[in-house]
mmCIF file of C-alpha atoms in Angstrom:
data_model
loop_
_atom_site.group_PDB
_atom_site.id
_atom_site.type_symbol
_atom_site.label_atom_id
_atom_site.label_comp_id
_atom_site.label_asym_id
_atom_site.label_seq_id
_atom_site.Cartn_x
_atom_site.Cartn_y
_atom_site.Cartn_z
ATOM 1 C CA MET A 1 11.249 11.420 92.723
ATOM 2 C CA LEU A 2 8.326 12.400 94.916
ATOM 3 C CA LEU A 3 9.782 10.524 97.875
ATOM 4 C CA GLU A 4 13.092 12.389 97.518
ATOM 5 C CA THR A 5 11.440 15.771 96.981
ATOM 6 C CA LYS A 6 11.975 18.275 99.799
ATOM 7 C CA LEU A 7 9.976 21.209 98.439
ATOM 8 C CA ILE A 8 6.965 21.402 96.088
ATOM 9 C CA VAL A 9 6.185 24.794 94.524
ATOM 10 C CA TRP A 10 2.531 25.101 93.460
ATOM 11 C CA ASP A 11 1.886 28.099 91.223
ATOM 12 C CA GLU A 12 -1.567 29.710 90.699
ATOM 13 C CA ALA A 13 -2.734 28.161 93.976
ATOM 14 C CA PRO A 14 -5.621 30.611 94.567
ATOM 15 C CA MET A 15 -7.234 29.526 91.302
ATOM 16 C CA THR A 16 -6.959 25.789 92.022
ATOM 17 C CA HIS A 17 -9.958 23.753 93.161
ATOM 18 C CA VAL A 18 -9.828 22.213 96.630
ATOM 19 C CA HIS A 19 -10.173 18.693 95.167
ATOM 20 C CA ALA A 20 -6.764 19.050 93.519
ATOM 21 C CA PHE A 21 -5.134 19.828 96.878
ATOM 22 C CA LEU A 22 -6.916 16.910 98.540
ATOM 23 C CA ALA A 23 -5.799 14.531 95.778
ATOM 24 C CA VAL A 24 -2.135 15.538 96.109
ATOM 25 C CA ASP A 25 -2.422 15.366 99.894
ATOM 26 C CA ARG A 26 -3.726 11.779 99.777
ATOM 27 C CA LEU A 27 -1.162 10.756 97.159
ATOM 28 C CA LEU A 28 1.811 12.006 99.188
ATOM 29 C CA GLN A 29 0.466 10.464 102.389
ATOM 30 C CA ASP A 30 0.142 7.097 100.641
ATOM 31 C CA LEU A 31 3.618 7.260 99.094
ATOM 32 C CA THR A 32 5.414 8.382 102.252
ATOM 33 C CA LYS A 33 3.206 6.278 104.582
ATOM 34 C CA CYS A 34 3.013 9.398 106.722
ATOM 35 C CA GLN A 35 -0.317 10.764 107.947
ATOM 36 C CA GLU A 36 0.946 14.340 108.230
ATOM 37 C CA PRO A 37 -0.478 16.825 105.671
ATOM 38 C CA PHE A 38 1.103 16.217 102.262
ATOM 39 C CA GLY A 39 3.143 13.382 103.738
ATOM 40 C CA ASP A 40 5.185 15.909 105.757
ATOM 41 C CA LYS A 41 6.466 17.552 102.537
ATOM 42 C CA VAL A 42 6.912 21.324 102.387
ATOM 43 C CA ILE A 43 4.397 22.915 99.987
ATOM 44 C CA LEU A 44 4.996 26.486 98.783
ATOM 45 C CA LEU A 45 1.781 27.996 97.397
ATOM 46 C CA GLY A 46 2.338 30.786 94.868
ATOM 47 C CA GLY A 47 0.189 33.037 92.722
ATOM 48 C CA ASP A 48 -1.812 36.228 93.022
ATOM 49 C CA PHE A 49 -3.738 35.924 96.279
ATOM 50 C CA ARG A 50 -5.838 38.971 95.355
ATOM 51 C CA GLN A 51 -7.672 36.757 92.883
ATOM 52 C CA VAL A 52 -10.786 34.821 93.832
ATOM 53 C CA LEU A 53 -10.016 32.680 96.878
ATOM 54 C CA PRO A 54 -12.924 30.299 97.501
ATOM 55 C CA GLY A 55 -14.061 30.175 101.119
ATOM 56 C CA PHE A 56 -14.030 26.376 101.288
ATOM 57 C CA TRP A 57 -10.360 26.418 100.224
ATOM 58 C CA CYS A 58 -9.525 28.702 103.192
ATOM 59 C CA LEU A 59 -11.445 26.523 105.639
ATOM 60 C CA VAL A 60 -9.618 23.364 104.550
ATOM 61 C CA VAL A 61 -6.223 25.062 104.846
ATOM 62 C CA GLY A 62 -7.248 26.287 108.267
ATOM 63 C CA HIS A 63 -7.463 22.694 109.503
ATOM 64 C CA TRP A 64 -3.992 21.712 108.301
ATOM 65 C CA ARG A 65 -1.031 22.151 110.601
ATOM 66 C CA GLU A 66 2.342 23.778 110.158
ATOM 67 C CA LYS A 67 5.604 21.838 110.473
ATOM 68 C CA SER A 68 5.959 23.085 114.035
ATOM 69 C CA GLY A 69 2.696 21.405 115.001
ATOM 70 C CA SER A 70 0.765 24.609 115.687
ATOM 71 C CA THR A 71 -2.695 25.019 114.155
ATOM 72 C CA ILE A 72 -3.412 27.752 111.629
ATOM 73 C CA GLN A 73 -6.391 29.742 112.880
ATOM 74 C CA LEU A 74 -8.418 31.691 110.322
ATOM 75 C CA SER A 75 -10.947 34.168 111.621
ATOM 76 C CA LEU A 76 -14.164 34.412 109.619
ATOM 77 C CA GLN A 77 -13.804 38.189 109.874
ATOM 78 C CA CYS A 78 -10.810 37.965 107.548
ATOM 79 C CA TYR A 79 -13.037 36.636 104.781
ATOM 80 C CA PRO A 80 -16.429 38.328 105.317
ATOM 81 C CA SER A 81 -19.472 36.987 103.540
ATOM 82 C CA ILE A 82 -20.824 39.543 101.118
ATOM 83 C CA GLN A 83 -24.564 38.923 101.059
ATOM 84 C CA ASP A 84 -25.334 41.528 98.379
ATOM 85 C CA PRO A 85 -22.237 42.378 96.306
ATOM 86 C CA ILE A 86 -24.345 44.201 93.730
ATOM 87 C CA HIS A 87 -25.684 46.650 96.315
ATOM 88 C CA GLN A 88 -22.225 47.220 97.795
ATOM 89 C CA LEU A 89 -20.584 47.884 94.424
ATOM 90 C CA TYR A 90 -23.304 49.702 92.474
ATOM 91 C CA SER A 91 -25.606 51.303 95.080
ATOM 92 C CA ASP A 92 -23.983 54.728 94.633
ATOM 93 C CA ILE A 93 -24.575 54.734 90.850
ATOM 94 C CA ASP A 94 -27.587 56.262 89.150
ATOM 95 C CA PHE A 95 -27.953 53.992 86.125
ATOM 96 C CA SER A 96 -30.222 56.508 84.394
ATOM 97 C CA SER A 97 -27.304 58.938 84.040
ATOM 98 C CA VAL A 98 -24.230 56.744 84.584
ATOM 99 C CA THR A 99 -21.152 57.389 82.442
ATOM 100 C CA PRO A 100 -18.777 54.740 81.083
ATOM 101 C CA GLN A 101 -16.010 56.182 83.245
ATOM 102 C CA GLU A 102 -18.050 55.313 86.356
ATOM 103 C CA LEU A 103 -18.575 51.705 85.286
ATOM 104 C CA LYS A 104 -15.327 50.745 83.572
ATOM 105 C CA GLY A 105 -13.329 50.453 86.794
ATOM 106 C CA ARG A 106 -15.858 48.260 88.614
ATOM 107 C CA ALA A 107 -16.352 44.515 88.389
ATOM 108 C CA ILE A 108 -17.263 41.722 90.788
ATOM 109 C CA LEU A 109 -14.892 38.746 90.945
ATOM 110 C CA THR A 110 -17.094 35.751 91.551
ATOM 111 C CA GLU A 111 -17.748 32.120 90.715
ATOM 112 C CA ARG A 112 -21.484 32.837 90.169
ATOM 113 C CA SER A 113 -20.874 35.170 87.253
ATOM 114 C CA MET A 114 -24.097 34.760 85.246
ATOM 115 C CA GLU A 115 -26.366 35.028 88.272
ATOM 116 C CA ILE A 116 -24.828 38.335 89.351
ATOM 117 C CA ILE A 117 -24.717 39.698 85.787
ATOM 118 C CA ASN A 118 -28.468 39.243 85.374
ATOM 119 C CA LYS A 119 -29.133 41.045 88.661
ATOM 120 C CA VAL A 120 -26.976 44.024 87.661
ATOM 121 C CA LEU A 121 -28.789 44.145 84.317
ATOM 122 C CA GLU A 122 -32.085 44.607 86.174
ATOM 123 C CA PHE A 123 -30.724 47.793 87.785
ATOM 124 C CA MET A 124 -30.096 49.411 84.411
ATOM 125 C CA PRO A 125 -32.827 51.477 82.739
ATOM 126 C CA GLY A 126 -34.129 50.807 79.243
ATOM 127 C CA ASN A 127 -35.576 47.843 77.417
ATOM 128 C CA GLU A 128 -33.806 44.514 77.488
ATOM 129 C CA THR A 129 -32.931 42.882 74.158
ATOM 130 C CA VAL A 130 -32.521 39.099 74.020
ATOM 131 C CA TYR A 131 -30.442 37.475 71.276
ATOM 132 C CA LYS A 132 -30.978 33.741 70.903
ATOM 133 C CA ALA A 133 -28.204 31.647 69.398
ATOM 134 C CA VAL A 134 -28.413 28.874 66.816
ATOM 135 C CA ASP A 135 -26.811 25.613 68.018
ATOM 136 C CA MET A 136 -25.964 22.537 65.975
ATOM 137 C CA VAL A 137 -23.992 19.317 66.486
ATOM 138 C CA MET A 138 -20.842 19.069 64.348
ATOM 139 C CA SER A 139 -21.257 15.465 63.263
ATOM 140 C CA GLU A 140 -22.173 13.628 60.067
ATOM 141 C CA ASP A 141 -23.808 10.868 62.062
ATOM 142 C CA PRO A 142 -27.604 11.423 62.117
ATOM 143 C CA GLN A 143 -27.780 9.515 65.397
ATOM 144 C CA ASP A 144 -25.774 12.241 67.156
ATOM 145 C CA LYS A 145 -28.368 14.838 66.196
ATOM 146 C CA LEU A 146 -31.082 12.641 67.683
ATOM 147 C CA THR A 147 -29.058 11.896 70.822
ATOM 148 C CA PHE A 148 -28.183 15.554 71.436
ATOM 149 C CA PRO A 149 -31.219 17.631 70.365
ATOM 150 C CA GLU A 150 -31.085 21.378 69.917
ATOM 151 C CA GLU A 151 -32.927 21.959 73.204
ATOM 152 C CA PHE A 152 -30.104 20.198 75.036
ATOM 153 C CA LEU A 153 -27.433 22.240 73.235
ATOM 154 C CA ASN A 154 -29.278 25.441 74.170
ATOM 155 C CA SER A 155 -28.853 24.599 77.867
ATOM 156 C CA LEU A 156 -25.033 24.436 77.583
ATOM 157 C CA THR A 157 -22.664 27.336 78.193
ATOM 158 C CA PRO A 158 -19.096 25.992 77.878
ATOM 159 C CA THR A 159 -16.143 28.115 78.943
ATOM 160 C CA GLY A 160 -15.352 30.787 76.375
ATOM 161 C CA LEU A 161 -18.791 30.800 74.768
ATOM 162 C CA PRO A 162 -21.617 33.327 75.145
ATOM 163 C CA PRO A 163 -24.893 32.021 76.596
ATOM 164 C CA TYR A 164 -27.682 30.755 74.360
ATOM 165 C CA GLU A 165 -29.843 33.674 75.464
ATOM 166 C CA LEU A 166 -27.699 36.813 75.436
ATOM 167 C CA LYS A 167 -29.498 39.573 77.368
ATOM 168 C CA LEU A 168 -28.278 43.116 76.702
ATOM 169 C CA LYS A 169 -29.188 46.774 77.206
ATOM 170 C CA ILE A 170 -27.751 49.947 75.737
ATOM 171 C CA GLY A 171 -24.972 51.213 78.011
ATOM 172 C CA CYS A 172 -23.883 47.764 79.170
ATOM 173 C CA ILE A 173 -20.217 46.933 79.617
ATOM 174 C CA ILE A 174 -19.339 43.868 77.515
ATOM 175 C CA MET A 175 -16.222 41.785 76.981
ATOM 176 C CA LEU A 176 -15.150 40.194 73.705
ATOM 177 C CA LEU A 177 -14.641 36.426 73.687
ATOM 178 C CA ARG A 178 -12.720 36.226 70.393
ATOM 179 C CA ASN A 179 -10.022 38.118 68.485
ATOM 180 C CA LEU A 180 -12.088 40.006 65.902
ATOM 181 C CA ALA A 181 -9.560 42.631 64.774
ATOM 182 C CA PRO A 182 -6.371 42.648 66.885
ATOM 183 C CA SER A 183 -4.857 45.485 64.844
ATOM 184 C CA LYS A 184 -7.775 47.696 65.942
ATOM 185 C CA GLY A 185 -7.701 46.499 69.536
ATOM 186 C CA LEU A 186 -10.644 44.084 69.261
ATOM 187 C CA CYS A 187 -9.114 41.122 71.085
ATOM 188 C CA ASN A 188 -10.291 38.402 73.422
ATOM 189 C CA GLY A 189 -10.863 40.178 76.740
ATOM 190 C CA THR A 190 -11.365 43.698 75.311
ATOM 191 C CA ARG A 191 -14.137 45.581 77.111
ATOM 192 C CA LEU A 192 -16.598 47.775 75.212
ATOM 193 C CA ILE A 193 -19.776 49.782 75.843
ATOM 194 C CA ILE A 194 -22.938 49.008 73.875
ATOM 195 C CA THR A 195 -24.365 52.000 71.997
ATOM 196 C CA LYS A 196 -26.899 50.383 69.629
ATOM 197 C CA LEU A 197 -28.633 46.999 69.456
ATOM 198 C CA GLN A 198 -29.767 45.797 66.038
ATOM 199 C CA GLN A 199 -31.006 42.440 64.810
ATOM 200 C CA ASN A 200 -27.753 41.185 63.283
ATOM 201 C CA ILE A 201 -25.224 43.802 64.398
ATOM 202 C CA ILE A 202 -24.261 45.256 67.765
ATOM 203 C CA GLN A 203 -22.647 48.681 67.826
ATOM 204 C CA ALA A 204 -20.218 49.345 70.656
ATOM 205 C CA LYS A 205 -17.565 51.887 71.517
ATOM 206 C CA SER A 206 -14.272 51.596 73.308
ATOM 207 C CA ILE A 207 -14.139 52.219 77.046
ATOM 208 C CA ASP A 208 -12.607 55.650 76.501
ATOM 209 C CA GLY A 209 -15.293 56.462 73.918
ATOM 210 C CA THR A 210 -12.838 57.315 71.127
ATOM 211 C CA GLU A 211 -13.730 54.556 68.633
ATOM 212 C CA THR A 212 -16.893 52.813 67.498
ATOM 213 C CA PHE A 213 -17.032 49.177 66.341
ATOM 214 C CA LEU A 214 -19.605 46.853 64.771
ATOM 215 C CA ILE A 215 -19.800 43.324 66.198
ATOM 216 C CA PRO A 216 -21.402 40.611 64.017
ATOM 217 C CA ARG A 217 -22.712 37.160 64.839
ATOM 218 C CA ILE A 218 -20.056 34.529 64.164
ATOM 219 C CA PRO A 219 -19.839 30.716 64.498
ATOM 220 C CA LEU A 220 -18.244 29.750 67.811
ATOM 221 C CA ILE A 221 -16.838 26.316 68.673
ATOM 222 C CA PRO A 222 -15.785 25.577 72.285
ATOM 223 C CA SER A 223 -12.101 24.716 72.415
ATOM 224 C CA GLN A 224 -12.307 22.432 75.447
ATOM 225 C CA THR A 225 -15.317 20.498 76.649
ATOM 226 C CA ASN A 226 -15.955 17.347 78.638
ATOM 227 C CA MET A 227 -18.680 16.320 76.217
ATOM 228 C CA PRO A 228 -18.354 13.378 73.797
ATOM 229 C CA PHE A 229 -19.290 15.580 70.832
ATOM 230 C CA LYS A 230 -18.553 18.954 69.272
ATOM 231 C CA PHE A 231 -21.129 21.601 68.588
ATOM 232 C CA LYS A 232 -21.223 25.037 66.988
ATOM 233 C CA ARG A 233 -23.021 28.103 68.301
ATOM 234 C CA MET A 234 -23.904 31.064 66.075
ATOM 235 C CA GLN A 235 -23.955 34.048 68.413
ATOM 236 C CA PHE A 236 -22.360 37.419 69.140
ATOM 237 C CA PRO A 237 -18.888 36.708 70.656
ATOM 238 C CA ILE A 238 -19.468 38.793 73.779
ATOM 239 C CA ARG A 239 -20.430 38.533 77.445
ATOM 240 C CA LEU A 240 -21.590 41.122 79.924
ATOM 241 C CA ALA A 241 -18.639 42.212 82.063
ATOM 242 C CA PHE A 242 -20.224 43.450 85.291
ATOM 243 C CA SER A 243 -18.659 40.421 86.954
ATOM 244 C CA MET A 244 -15.661 38.320 85.974
ATOM 245 C CA THR A 245 -13.968 35.075 86.890
ATOM 246 C CA ILE A 246 -10.542 36.198 85.629
ATOM 247 C CA ASN A 247 -7.964 38.429 87.334
#
């Protein structure tokens, strides 16, 4: 089927890692015994190109050639390197008097989400509160608990889980990671503003400031991991939302 294929449509291309493109490229070259990119097959890349487009992906594409034989030239000026995205996005904000309306429409799309989040948190006034999670291996085998100690579990942050050390300040923009009360609008991806930080409860209000919610600690289990075991994390189901890796 691949040999007879004339056109391959690849959806969500901007969100795909470069290794996937290289693997398909090598596969088609081997099957067709043709050294042209993708074995001389036509590849139509689709998706939202306003999403994060990694620089290394652009550079690799820039070295491939079109069917006509001409080279695609990509100027580095088209994809400028932002040395300090925090300064460029938040330098005009006075965090001592900032309003939710000023923050809710701003976010940095990046692959280094946690690093940038911590830097933005330093700009904000007030005392930082750190909530540490409780991690445990979900196994009846005592050997698993010895093989994967709690210190090792603390170092993990699988996709969809909050970090072991959740650092927050009053006024932060957060995003829910679970559906807590869909009928009230508390869904996975909902953004809120922290108004009070307590030991076992976090109080937050909606972005428009019309409703107030209480967020408890809950047990969280990562849905997909590459690890040979399952573990549970007891933590608030939220992340800071100054930067995101989603569209």
